[in-house]
PDB file of C-alpha atoms and ligand atoms in Angstrom:
ATOM      1  CA  MET S  27      -0.092  -0.258  -0.279  1.00 56.00           C
ATOM      2  CA  SER S  28       1.193   3.442  -0.995  1.00 59.00           C
ATOM      3  CA  ASP S  29       2.193   5.899   1.785  1.00 74.00           C
ATOM      4  CA  SER S  30       1.882   9.088  -0.893  1.00 88.00           C
ATOM      5  CA  VAL S  31      -1.140  10.878   0.525  1.00 96.00           C
ATOM      6  CA  THR S  32      -0.920  14.381   1.891  1.00 97.00           C
ATOM      7  CA  LEU S  33      -3.531  14.984   4.929  1.00 98.00           C
ATOM      8  CA  ASP S  34      -5.389  18.470   4.600  1.00 98.00           C
ATOM      9  CA  THR S  35      -4.441  19.571   8.127  1.00 98.00           C
ATOM     10  CA  ALA S  36      -7.691  21.601   8.269  1.00 98.00           C
ATOM     11  CA  ALA S  37     -10.142  19.550   7.233  1.00 98.00           C
ATOM     12  CA  LYS S  38      -8.388  16.850  10.206  1.00 98.00           C
ATOM     13  CA  LYS S  39      -8.878  19.122  12.913  1.00 98.00           C
ATOM     14  CA  THR S  40     -12.522  19.865  11.928  1.00 98.00           C
ATOM     15  CA  LEU S  41     -13.261  16.871  11.838  1.00 98.00           C
ATOM     16  CA  LEU S  42     -11.680  15.544  14.678  1.00 98.00           C
ATOM     17  CA  ARG S  43     -13.138  18.227  16.838  1.00 97.00           C
ATOM     18  CA  LYS S  44     -16.860  16.632  16.269  1.00 97.00           C
ATOM     19  CA  ILE S  45     -16.022  13.432  17.805  1.00 97.00           C
ATOM     20  CA  PRO S  46     -17.991  13.653  21.326  1.00 97.00           C
ATOM     21  CA  HIS S  47     -16.248  13.750  24.373  1.00 98.00           C
ATOM     22  CA  GLY S  48     -17.552  13.669  28.024  1.00 98.00           C
ATOM     23  CA  VAL S  49     -14.988  15.506  30.810  1.00 98.00           C
ATOM     24  CA  PHE S  50     -13.371  13.143  33.603  1.00 98.00           C
ATOM     25  CA  ILE S  51     -11.315  13.304  36.103  1.00 98.00           C
ATOM     26  CA  CYS S  52      -8.087  10.667  36.510  1.00 98.00           C
ATOM     27  CA  GLY S  53      -7.054   9.965  39.545  1.00 98.00           C
ATOM     28  CA  VAL S  54      -3.777   7.852  40.152  1.00 97.00           C
ATOM     29  CA  ALA S  55      -2.047   7.112  43.362  1.00 97.00           C
ATOM     30  CA  GLU S  56       1.816   6.259  44.374  1.00 96.00           C
ATOM     31  CA  GLY S  57       2.715   5.812  48.058  1.00 95.00           C
ATOM     32  CA  ASP S  58       1.311   8.457  49.627  1.00 90.00           C
ATOM     33  CA  GLN S  59       0.848  10.830  46.673  1.00 93.00           C
ATOM     34  CA  VAL S  60      -2.422  10.930  44.883  1.00 94.00           C
ATOM     35  CA  ASN S  61      -2.831  12.970  41.803  1.00 94.00           C
ATOM     36  CA  GLY S  62      -5.346  13.987  39.105  1.00 96.00           C
ATOM     37  CA  PHE S  63      -6.444  15.334  35.835  1.00 97.00           C
ATOM     38  CA  THR S  64      -8.954  16.394  33.567  1.00 98.00           C
ATOM     39  CA  ALA S  65      -9.062  13.599  30.948  1.00 98.00           C
ATOM     40  CA  SER S  66     -11.391  13.813  27.944  1.00 98.00           C
ATOM     41  CA  TRP S  67      -9.922  11.318  25.723  1.00 98.00           C
ATOM     42  CA  VAL S  68     -12.149   8.431  27.502  1.00 98.00           C
ATOM     43  CA  THR S  69     -14.258   5.680  25.744  1.00 98.00           C
ATOM     44  CA  GLN S  70     -15.378   2.137  26.498  1.00 98.00           C
ATOM     45  CA  GLY S  71     -13.188  -0.726  24.813  1.00 98.00           C
ATOM     46  CA  SER S  72     -14.893  -3.824  25.746  1.00 98.00           C
ATOM     47  CA  PHE S  73     -18.634  -5.405  27.607  1.00 98.00           C
ATOM     48  CA  GLU S  74     -17.043  -8.590  28.836  1.00 98.00           C
ATOM     49  CA  PRO S  75     -14.445  -7.942  30.426  1.00 98.00           C
ATOM     50  CA  PRO S  76     -15.395  -4.227  30.779  1.00 99.00           C
ATOM     51  CA  LEU S  77     -12.512  -2.329  28.892  1.00 99.00           C
ATOM     52  CA  VAL S  78     -12.427   1.685  28.946  1.00 98.00           C
ATOM     53  CA  VAL S  79      -9.804   3.421  26.703  1.00 98.00           C
ATOM     54  CA  MET S  80      -8.627   6.652  27.698  1.00 98.00           C
ATOM     55  CA  ALA S  81      -4.983   8.500  25.919  1.00 98.00           C
ATOM     56  CA  VAL S  82      -2.615  10.714  28.287  1.00 98.00           C
ATOM     57  CA  LEU S  83      -0.234  13.546  27.667  1.00 98.00           C
ATOM     58  CA  ALA S  84       3.194  11.212  27.589  1.00 97.00           C
ATOM     59  CA  ASP S  85       5.172  13.807  29.670  1.00 95.00           C
ATOM     60  CA  SER S  86       2.887  14.361  32.548  1.00 95.00           C
ATOM     61  CA  THR S  87       3.151  13.413  35.800  1.00 94.00           C
ATOM     62  CA  SER S  88       0.085  11.233  35.849  1.00 96.00           C
ATOM     63  CA  ASN S  89       1.298   9.384  32.910  1.00 97.00           C
ATOM     64  CA  GLY S  90       4.899   8.189  34.838  1.00 97.00           C
ATOM     65  CA  ILE S  91       2.227   7.409  37.761  1.00 97.00           C
ATOM     66  CA  ILE S  92       0.297   4.708  35.236  1.00 98.00           C
ATOM     67  CA  GLN S  93       2.820   3.629  33.718  1.00 98.00           C
ATOM     68  CA  ARG S  94       4.478   2.739  37.219  1.00 98.00           C
ATOM     69  CA  THR S  95       1.454   1.361  39.205  1.00 98.00           C
ATOM     70  CA  GLY S  96      -0.580  -0.075  36.487  1.00 98.00           C
ATOM     71  CA  ARG S  97      -3.515   1.492  37.741  1.00 98.00           C
ATOM     72  CA  PHE S  98      -5.941   4.810  37.739  1.00 98.00           C
ATOM     73  CA  SER S  99      -9.526   5.835  38.255  1.00 98.00           C
ATOM     74  CA  LEU S 100     -12.128   8.175  36.444  1.00 98.00           C
ATOM     75  CA  ASN S 101     -14.868  10.122  38.205  1.00 98.00           C
ATOM     76  CA  VAL S 102     -17.569  10.797  36.473  1.00 98.00           C
ATOM     77  CA  LEU S 103     -18.578  14.436  36.802  1.00 98.00           C
ATOM     78  CA  ALA S 104     -21.829  16.222  36.748  1.00 98.00           C
ATOM     79  CA  ASP S 105     -22.751  18.869  33.901  1.00 98.00           C
ATOM     80  CA  HIS S 106     -22.641  21.390  36.896  1.00 97.00           C
ATOM     81  CA  GLN S 107     -19.165  20.389  38.006  1.00 97.00           C
ATOM     82  CA  LYS S 108     -17.411  22.555  35.143  1.00 98.00           C
ATOM     83  CA  ASP S 109     -15.090  24.663  37.905  1.00 96.00           C
ATOM     84  CA  LEU S 110     -14.381  21.250  39.513  1.00 96.00           C
ATOM     85  CA  ALA S 111     -12.899  20.325  35.678  1.00 97.00           C
ATOM     86  CA  ALA S 112     -10.817  23.158  35.773  1.00 96.00           C
ATOM     87  CA  VAL S 113      -9.319  23.205  38.625  1.00 95.00           C
ATOM     88  CA  PHE S 114      -7.628  19.630  37.727  1.00 95.00           C
ATOM     89  CA  PHE S 115      -6.170  20.750  34.597  1.00 94.00           C
ATOM     90  CA  LYS S 116      -4.243  24.245  35.834  1.00 91.00           C
ATOM     91  CA  PRO S 117      -0.742  23.779  37.188  1.00 82.00           C
ATOM     92  CA  GLN S 118      -0.456  23.118  40.522  1.00 80.00           C
ATOM     93  CA  GLN S 119       2.126  23.550  43.669  1.00 73.00           C
ATOM     94  CA  ALA S 120       2.571  20.021  43.759  1.00 75.00           C
ATOM     95  CA  VAL S 121       1.942  16.706  43.333  1.00 77.00           C
ATOM     96  CA  GLY S 122      -1.844  16.092  44.806  1.00 75.00           C
ATOM     97  CA  GLY S 123      -2.635  19.748  45.278  1.00 84.00           C
ATOM     98  CA  ARG S 124      -5.532  19.596  43.108  1.00 91.00           C
ATOM     99  CA  PHE S 125      -7.239  17.682  45.718  1.00 89.00           C
ATOM    100  CA  ASP S 126      -7.218  20.506  48.215  1.00 86.00           C
ATOM    101  CA  ALA S 127     -10.215  22.257  46.189  1.00 82.00           C
ATOM    102  CA  ALA S 128     -11.804  18.557  46.081  1.00 91.00           C
ATOM    103  CA  PRO S 129     -13.279  16.144  49.270  1.00 95.00           C
ATOM    104  CA  PHE S 130     -12.230  12.690  48.199  1.00 97.00           C
ATOM    105  CA  SER S 131     -11.683   9.195  49.359  1.00 97.00           C
ATOM    106  CA  LEU S 132      -9.890   6.152  48.556  1.00 97.00           C
ATOM    107  CA  GLY S 133     -11.381   3.324  46.600  1.00 98.00           C
ATOM    108  CA  PRO S 134     -10.526  -0.367  46.971  1.00 98.00           C
ATOM    109  CA  LEU S 135      -7.455  -0.296  44.775  1.00 98.00           C
ATOM    110  CA  GLY S 136      -6.335   2.904  46.830  1.00 98.00           C
ATOM    111  CA  LEU S 137      -7.274   5.474  43.831  1.00 98.00           C
ATOM    112  CA  PRO S 138      -8.966   8.644  44.759  1.00 98.00           C
ATOM    113  CA  ILE S 139     -13.032   8.528  44.145  1.00 98.00           C
ATOM    114  CA  LEU S 140     -14.170  12.057  44.366  1.00 98.00           C
ATOM    115  CA  ASN S 141     -16.984  12.604  47.013  1.00 97.00           C
ATOM    116  CA  ASP S 142     -19.126  15.039  44.665  1.00 96.00           C
ATOM    117  CA  ALA S 143     -18.663  13.052  41.443  1.00 98.00           C
ATOM    118  CA  LEU S 144     -21.160  11.444  40.231  1.00 98.00           C
ATOM    119  CA  GLY S 145     -19.485   8.006  41.093  1.00 98.00           C
ATOM    120  CA  GLY S 146     -15.736   6.606  39.957  1.00 98.00           C
ATOM    121  CA  LEU S 147     -14.241   3.523  39.126  1.00 98.00           C
ATOM    122  CA  GLU S 148     -11.258   1.779  39.302  1.00 99.00           C
ATOM    123  CA  CYS S 149      -9.633   0.362  36.397  1.00 99.00           C
ATOM    124  CA  THR S 150      -5.998  -2.072  36.303  1.00 98.00           C
ATOM    125  CA  LEU S 151      -3.984  -1.681  33.117  1.00 98.00           C
ATOM    126  CA  VAL S 152      -4.230  -4.414  30.355  1.00 98.00           C
ATOM    127  CA  GLY S 153      -2.244  -2.707  27.286  1.00 98.00           C
ATOM    128  CA  GLN S 154      -1.212   0.911  26.159  1.00 98.00           C
ATOM    129  CA  VAL S 155       0.067   2.290  23.075  1.00 98.00           C
ATOM    130  CA  ALA S 156       3.291   4.630  23.177  1.00 96.00           C
ATOM    131  CA  HIS S 157       3.039   6.410  19.627  1.00 97.00           C
ATOM    132  CA  GLY S 158       2.898  10.275  19.327  1.00 97.00           C
ATOM    133  CA  ASP S 159       2.826  12.869  21.996  1.00 98.00           C
ATOM    134  CA  HIS S 160      -0.170  11.024  24.031  1.00 98.00           C
ATOM    135  CA  THR S 161      -0.369   6.915  25.177  1.00 98.00           C
ATOM    136  CA  VAL S 162      -3.532   5.129  24.348  1.00 98.00           C
ATOM    137  CA  PHE S 163      -4.077   3.002  27.695  1.00 98.00           C
ATOM    138  CA  VAL S 164      -6.408  -0.019  27.973  1.00 98.00           C
ATOM    139  CA  ALA S 165      -8.015  -0.415  31.224  1.00 99.00           C
ATOM    140  CA  GLU S 166      -9.978  -3.067  33.203  1.00 99.00           C
ATOM    141  CA  VAL S 167     -12.817  -1.464  35.172  1.00 99.00           C
ATOM    142  CA  LYS S 168     -12.514  -3.504  38.609  1.00 98.00           C
ATOM    143  CA  THR S 169     -14.502  -1.696  41.008  1.00 98.00           C
ATOM    144  CA  ALA S 170     -17.269   0.720  40.112  1.00 98.00           C
ATOM    145  CA  VAL S 171     -18.782   2.772  42.900  1.00 98.00           C
ATOM    146  CA  LEU S 172     -22.456   5.509  42.122  1.00 98.00           C
ATOM    147  CA  HIS S 173     -22.901   8.337  44.401  1.00 98.00           C
ATOM    148  CA  ARG S 174     -25.806   9.576  42.459  1.00 97.00           C
ATOM    149  CA  ASP S 175     -27.047   9.358  38.836  1.00 97.00           C
ATOM    150  CA  GLY S 176     -27.464  12.411  36.669  1.00 97.00           C
ATOM    151  CA  SER S 177     -26.537  13.743  33.931  1.00 98.00           C
ATOM    152  CA  PRO S 178     -22.543  13.838  33.237  1.00 98.00           C
ATOM    153  CA  LEU S 179     -20.217  16.786  32.070  1.00 98.00           C
ATOM    154  CA  GLU S 180     -19.601  16.817  27.934  1.00 98.00           C
ATOM    155  CA  LEU S 181     -16.829  18.766  26.497  1.00 98.00           C
ATOM    156  CA  ALA S 182     -19.096  20.443  23.895  1.00 96.00           C
ATOM    157  CA  GLY S 183     -21.084  22.748  26.513  1.00 94.00           C
ATOM    158  CA  THR S 184     -17.605  23.843  28.139  1.00 97.00           C
ATOM    159  CA  GLY S 185     -16.686  26.217  25.562  1.00 97.00           C
ATOM    160  CA  TRP S 186     -13.289  24.292  25.946  1.00 97.00           C
ATOM    161  CA  GLN S 187     -11.738  22.567  22.914  1.00 96.00           C
ATOM    162  CA  TYR S 188      -9.335  19.528  23.688  1.00 97.00           C
ATOM    163  CA  GLY S 189      -8.828  17.606  20.198  1.00 97.00           C
ATOM    164  CA  GLY S 190      -8.286  18.130  16.645  1.00 98.00           C
TER     165      GLY S 190
HETATM  166  C1  FMN M 226     -10.887  19.987  28.308  1.00 50.25           C
HETATM  167  C2  FMN M 226      -9.687  19.443  28.374  1.00 50.25           C
HETATM  168  C3  FMN M 226      -9.470  17.844  28.145  1.00 50.25           C
HETATM  169  C4  FMN M 226      -8.121  16.826  28.474  1.00 50.25           C
HETATM  170  N1  FMN M 226      -8.012  16.199  28.257  1.00 50.25           N
HETATM  171  C5  FMN M 226      -7.067  14.968  28.740  1.00 50.25           C
HETATM  172  C6  FMN M 226      -6.705  13.727  28.390  1.00 50.25           C
HETATM  173  O1  FMN M 226      -7.872  13.084  27.691  1.00 50.25           O
HETATM  174  N2  FMN M 226      -5.451  13.474  28.133  1.00 50.25           N
HETATM  175  C7  FMN M 226      -4.683  14.141  28.919  1.00 50.25           C
HETATM  176  O2  FMN M 226      -3.487  13.379  29.050  1.00 50.25           O
HETATM  177  N3  FMN M 226      -4.378  15.323  29.452  1.00 50.25           N
HETATM  178  C8  FMN M 226      -5.862  15.835  28.803  1.00 50.25           C
HETATM  179  N4  FMN M 226      -5.939  17.074  29.374  1.00 50.25           N
HETATM  180  C9  FMN M 226      -4.968  18.498  29.764  1.00 50.25           C
HETATM  181  C10 FMN M 226      -4.817  17.894  31.277  1.00 50.25           C
HETATM  182  O3  FMN M 226      -5.456  17.917  32.359  1.00 50.25           O
HETATM  183  C11 FMN M 226      -3.551  18.291  31.503  1.00 50.25           C
HETATM  184  O4  FMN M 226      -2.306  18.575  30.901  1.00 50.25           O
HETATM  185  C12 FMN M 226      -3.012  17.837  33.351  1.00 50.25           C
HETATM  186  O5  FMN M 226      -1.691  19.486  33.344  1.00 50.25           O
HETATM  187  C13 FMN M 226      -1.904  16.749  33.299  1.00 50.25           C
HETATM  188  O6  FMN M 226      -1.735  16.823  34.487  1.00 50.25           O
HETATM  189  P1  FMN M 226      -0.299  16.035  35.303  1.00 50.25           P
HETATM  190  O7  FMN M 226       0.776  16.735  34.611  1.00 50.25           O
HETATM  191  O8  FMN M 226      -0.602  16.251  37.032  1.00 50.25           O
HETATM  192  O9  FMN M 226      -0.200  14.414  35.613  1.00 50.25           O
HETATM  193  C14 FMN M 226      -7.253  17.889  29.184  1.00 50.25           C
HETATM  194  C15 FMN M 226      -7.244  19.537  29.130  1.00 50.25           C
HETATM  195  C16 FMN M 226      -8.475  20.180  28.999  1.00 50.25           C
HETATM  196  C17 FMN M 226      -8.468  21.536  29.381  1.00 50.25           C
END
């Protein structure tokens, strides 16, 4: 197969930004340190076993922690929690600092679950693709806690862009 094609980068950007995304807080923990960041590149990847797929900045603090611990949590925010999502992508003084703004407890796998989120999943890594500026992690959902049901925060309504 020939690779002699050219990519229309403007079309690529417009089309990729049409992919609908949620807005989640990914939690990680290593020793007594917890960290978390806002993640929108998240989707389900299998019913059985239940898998999730998430792309994480290759040079981020949390990527290193996921690599070393083989696990992460996914907190599902409610539609009115945009301000909380903003806390988790802003630079912080120290690892764990973002959680000063958000009470949490540790799940059975030791991962942070935000008390005010709709709920959280704890996941263990089953595979990854490291190619480009994000690492694509595939992980199995091992625990799930539902605090309350409700409408989730979606990227489209926030005015933020992450994609293209
Ligand atoms: C709307 C939005 C969506 C984001 N989605 C992701 C994502 O899916 N994956 C990712 O690695 N970073 C994503 N980010 C960026 C991280 O939240 C940000 O880089 C964070 O500071 C990384 O934290 P860390 O270095 O402490 O791990 C997103 C940022 C915004 C504003």
